[in-house]
CSV table of C-alpha atoms in Angstrom, one decimal:
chain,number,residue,atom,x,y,z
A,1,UNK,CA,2.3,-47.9,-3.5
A,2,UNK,CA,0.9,-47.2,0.0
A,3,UNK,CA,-0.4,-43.6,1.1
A,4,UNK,CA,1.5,-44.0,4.7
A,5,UNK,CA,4.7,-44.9,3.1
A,6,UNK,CA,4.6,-41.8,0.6
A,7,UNK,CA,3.1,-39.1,3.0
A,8,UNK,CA,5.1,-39.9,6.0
A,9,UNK,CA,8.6,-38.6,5.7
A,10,UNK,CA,7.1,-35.2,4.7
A,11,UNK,CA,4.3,-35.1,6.9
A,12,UNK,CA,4.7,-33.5,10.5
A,13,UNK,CA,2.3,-33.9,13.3
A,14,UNK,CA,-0.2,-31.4,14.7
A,15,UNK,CA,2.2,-29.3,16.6
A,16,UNK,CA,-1.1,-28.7,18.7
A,17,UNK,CA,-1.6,-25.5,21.0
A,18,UNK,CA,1.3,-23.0,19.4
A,19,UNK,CA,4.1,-22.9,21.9
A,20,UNK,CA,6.0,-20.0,23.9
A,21,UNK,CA,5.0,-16.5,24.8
A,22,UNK,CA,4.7,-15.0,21.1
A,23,UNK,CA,2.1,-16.8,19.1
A,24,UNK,CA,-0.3,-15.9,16.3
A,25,UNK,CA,-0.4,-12.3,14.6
A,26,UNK,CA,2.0,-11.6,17.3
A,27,UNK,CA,5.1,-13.5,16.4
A,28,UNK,CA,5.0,-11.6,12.5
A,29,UNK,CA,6.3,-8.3,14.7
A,30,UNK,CA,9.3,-7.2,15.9
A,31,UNK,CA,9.2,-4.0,17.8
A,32,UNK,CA,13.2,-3.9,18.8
A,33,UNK,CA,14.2,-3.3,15.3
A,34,UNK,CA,14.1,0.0,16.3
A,35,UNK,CA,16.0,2.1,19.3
A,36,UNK,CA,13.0,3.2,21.8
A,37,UNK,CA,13.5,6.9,21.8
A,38,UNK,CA,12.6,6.4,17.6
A,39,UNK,CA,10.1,3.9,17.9
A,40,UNK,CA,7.9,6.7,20.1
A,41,UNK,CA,8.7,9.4,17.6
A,42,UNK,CA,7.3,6.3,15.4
A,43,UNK,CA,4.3,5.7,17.0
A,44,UNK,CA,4.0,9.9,17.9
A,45,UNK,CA,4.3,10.6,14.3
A,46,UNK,CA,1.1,8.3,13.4
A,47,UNK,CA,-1.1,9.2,16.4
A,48,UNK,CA,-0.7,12.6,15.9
A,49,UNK,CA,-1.2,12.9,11.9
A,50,UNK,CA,-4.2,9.8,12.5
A,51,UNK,CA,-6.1,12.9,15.0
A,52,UNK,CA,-4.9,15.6,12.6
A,53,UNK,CA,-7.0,14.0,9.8
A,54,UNK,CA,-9.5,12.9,11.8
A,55,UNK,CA,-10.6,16.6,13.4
A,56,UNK,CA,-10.2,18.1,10.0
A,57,UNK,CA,-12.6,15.8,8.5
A,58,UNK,CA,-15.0,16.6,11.2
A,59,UNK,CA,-14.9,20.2,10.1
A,60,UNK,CA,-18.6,20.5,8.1
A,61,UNK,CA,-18.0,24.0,6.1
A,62,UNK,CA,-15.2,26.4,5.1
A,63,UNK,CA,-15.0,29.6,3.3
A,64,UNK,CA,-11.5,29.1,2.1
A,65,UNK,CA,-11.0,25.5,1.1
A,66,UNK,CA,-7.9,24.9,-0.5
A,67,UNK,CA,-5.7,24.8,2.8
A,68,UNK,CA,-8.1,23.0,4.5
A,69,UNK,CA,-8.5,20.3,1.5
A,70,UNK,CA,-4.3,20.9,1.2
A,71,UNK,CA,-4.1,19.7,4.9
A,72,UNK,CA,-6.6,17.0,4.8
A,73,UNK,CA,-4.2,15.7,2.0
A,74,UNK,CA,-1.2,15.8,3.9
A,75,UNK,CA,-2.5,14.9,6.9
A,76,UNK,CA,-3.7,11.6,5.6
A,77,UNK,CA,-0.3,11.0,3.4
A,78,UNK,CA,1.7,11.6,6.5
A,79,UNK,CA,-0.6,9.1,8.6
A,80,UNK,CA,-0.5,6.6,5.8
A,81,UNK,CA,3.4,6.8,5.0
A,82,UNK,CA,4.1,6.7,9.1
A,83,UNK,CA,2.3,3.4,9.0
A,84,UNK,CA,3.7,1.9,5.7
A,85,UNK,CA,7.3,2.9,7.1
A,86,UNK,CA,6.0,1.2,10.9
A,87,UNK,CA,4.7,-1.5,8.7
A,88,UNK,CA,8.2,-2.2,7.2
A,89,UNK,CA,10.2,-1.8,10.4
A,90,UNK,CA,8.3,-4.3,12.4
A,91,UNK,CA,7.5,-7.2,10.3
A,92,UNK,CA,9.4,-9.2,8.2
A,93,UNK,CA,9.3,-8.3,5.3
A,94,UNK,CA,12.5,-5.7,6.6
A,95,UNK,CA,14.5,-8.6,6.2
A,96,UNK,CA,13.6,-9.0,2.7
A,97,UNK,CA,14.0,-5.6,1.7
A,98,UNK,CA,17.7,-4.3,2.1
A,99,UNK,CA,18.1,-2.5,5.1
A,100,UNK,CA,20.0,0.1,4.1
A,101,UNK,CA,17.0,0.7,1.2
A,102,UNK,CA,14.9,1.3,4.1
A,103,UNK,CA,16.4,3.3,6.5
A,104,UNK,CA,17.4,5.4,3.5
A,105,UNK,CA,13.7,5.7,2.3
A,106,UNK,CA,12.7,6.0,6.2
A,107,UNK,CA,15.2,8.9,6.1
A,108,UNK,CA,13.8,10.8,3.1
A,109,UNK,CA,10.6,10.1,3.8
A,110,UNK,CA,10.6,11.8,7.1
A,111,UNK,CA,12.1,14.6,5.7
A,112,UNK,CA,9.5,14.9,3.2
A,113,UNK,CA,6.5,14.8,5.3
A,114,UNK,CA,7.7,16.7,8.1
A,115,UNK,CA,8.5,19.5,6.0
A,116,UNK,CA,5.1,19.4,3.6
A,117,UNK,CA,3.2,19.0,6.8
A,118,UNK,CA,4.6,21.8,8.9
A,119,UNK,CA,3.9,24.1,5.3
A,120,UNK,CA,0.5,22.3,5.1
A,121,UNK,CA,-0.3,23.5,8.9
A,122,UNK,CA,1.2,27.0,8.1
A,123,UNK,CA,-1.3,27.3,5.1
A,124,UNK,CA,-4.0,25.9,7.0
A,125,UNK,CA,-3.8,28.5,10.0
A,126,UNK,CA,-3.7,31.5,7.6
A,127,UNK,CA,-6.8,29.7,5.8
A,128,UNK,CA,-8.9,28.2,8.9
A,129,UNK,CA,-12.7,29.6,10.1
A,130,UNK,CA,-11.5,29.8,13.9
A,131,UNK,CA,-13.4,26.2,14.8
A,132,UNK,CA,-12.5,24.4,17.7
A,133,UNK,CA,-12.4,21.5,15.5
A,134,UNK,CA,-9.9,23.3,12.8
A,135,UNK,CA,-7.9,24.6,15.7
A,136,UNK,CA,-7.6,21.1,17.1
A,137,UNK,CA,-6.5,19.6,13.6
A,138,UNK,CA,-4.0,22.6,13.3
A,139,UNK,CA,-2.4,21.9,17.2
A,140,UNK,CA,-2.1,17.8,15.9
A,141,UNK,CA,-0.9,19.4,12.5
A,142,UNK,CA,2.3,21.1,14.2
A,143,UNK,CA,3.2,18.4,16.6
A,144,UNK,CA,2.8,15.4,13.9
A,145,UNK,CA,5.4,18.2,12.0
A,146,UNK,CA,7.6,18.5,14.7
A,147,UNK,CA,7.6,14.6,15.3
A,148,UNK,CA,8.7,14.0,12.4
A,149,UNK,CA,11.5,17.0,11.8
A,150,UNK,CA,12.6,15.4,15.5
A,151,UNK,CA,12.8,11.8,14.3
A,152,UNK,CA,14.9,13.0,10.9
A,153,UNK,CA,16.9,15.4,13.4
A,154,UNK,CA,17.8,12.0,15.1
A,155,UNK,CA,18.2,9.9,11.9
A,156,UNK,CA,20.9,12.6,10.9
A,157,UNK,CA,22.6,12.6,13.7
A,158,UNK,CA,23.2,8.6,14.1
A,159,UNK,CA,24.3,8.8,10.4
A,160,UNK,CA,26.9,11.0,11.0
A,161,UNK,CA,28.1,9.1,13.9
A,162,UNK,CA,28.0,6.4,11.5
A,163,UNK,CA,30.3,8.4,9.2
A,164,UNK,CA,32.4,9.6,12.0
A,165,UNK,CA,33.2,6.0,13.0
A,166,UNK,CA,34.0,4.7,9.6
A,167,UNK,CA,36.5,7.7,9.3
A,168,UNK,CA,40.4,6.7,9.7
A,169,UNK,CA,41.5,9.1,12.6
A,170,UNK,CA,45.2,8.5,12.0
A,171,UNK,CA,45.7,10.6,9.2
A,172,UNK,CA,44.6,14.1,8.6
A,173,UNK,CA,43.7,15.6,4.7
A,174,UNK,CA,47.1,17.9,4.7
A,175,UNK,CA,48.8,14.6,5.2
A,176,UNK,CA,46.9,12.5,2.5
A,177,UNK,CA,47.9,15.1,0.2
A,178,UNK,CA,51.2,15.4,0.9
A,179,UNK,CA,51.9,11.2,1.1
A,180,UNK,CA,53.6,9.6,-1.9
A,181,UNK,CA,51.1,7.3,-3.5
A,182,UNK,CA,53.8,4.0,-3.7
A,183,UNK,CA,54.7,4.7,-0.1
């Protein structure tokens, strides 16, 4: 048997230079997956816990750690989770998770951190020394927090829109009730 005759049915040719305007790294992510006003939040949510962590590991001494080392925990969690989650939602591995596992884990997630963050910034300004550097992690510690309440505020309220439209509008509860079942 010949090499040519085995390999060539199976064997395509160097494609060459890749073609069209998304090529490389670039064509593994897909920005649109999410509506713009959340993909900001998104991209808000891991700026903002990224600087938090950074400027509260710049700070060099404390006299009462534990909300500082508290904060420098969340802060990184929050940064790291924010990416995972962006992670998820741009590439493709969303379409080989369910997507109703994801934006049910994106859902509780931002929940989660935005509340623990917005405790762990409360804790740290009770706890902080007064350095420009702690009061810079503290002002990125409350807007991460906020970004992410805002972005679950939103996630709430486009499942409940979702709920609403899946609702029958026809009939009311009194006249469920009230309706023979065999009818």
């Amino acid at each position: 048997m010949e090499n040519g005759a085995v390999y060539s049915p199976t064997t395509e040719e160097d494609p060459g230079p890749a073609r069209g305007p998304r090529s490389g790294i670039a064509a593994y992510f897909f920005l649109d997956r999410l509506p713009g006003p959340r993909r900001v939040l998104k991209g808000l949510q891991l700026l903002l816990s990224l600087l938090a962590f950074i400027c509260e590991e710049v700070v060099s001494q404390c006299t009462l750690c534990g909300g500082l080392y508290f904060f420098e925990f969340v802060s990184c969690s929050a940064f790291l989770l924010s990416l995972l989650i962006l992670i998820v939602y741009c590439t493709p591995f969303y379409e080989k998770v369910d997507t109703t596992k994801v934006k049910s884990s994106d859902f509780y997630i931002t929940l989660g951190t935005g509340c623990v963050f917005l405790l762990a910034s409360i804790i740290f300004v009770s706890t902080h020394d007064r350095t420009s550097a702690e009061i810079a992690a503290i002002v990125f510690g409350f807007l991460a927090s906020f970004m992410f309440l805002l972005d679950f505020a939103i996630m709430l309220y486009e499942k409940r829109q979702e709920s609403q439209l899946r609702k029958p509008e026809n009939t009311t509860r009194a006249e469920a009730l009230t309706e023979p079942l065999n009818a």
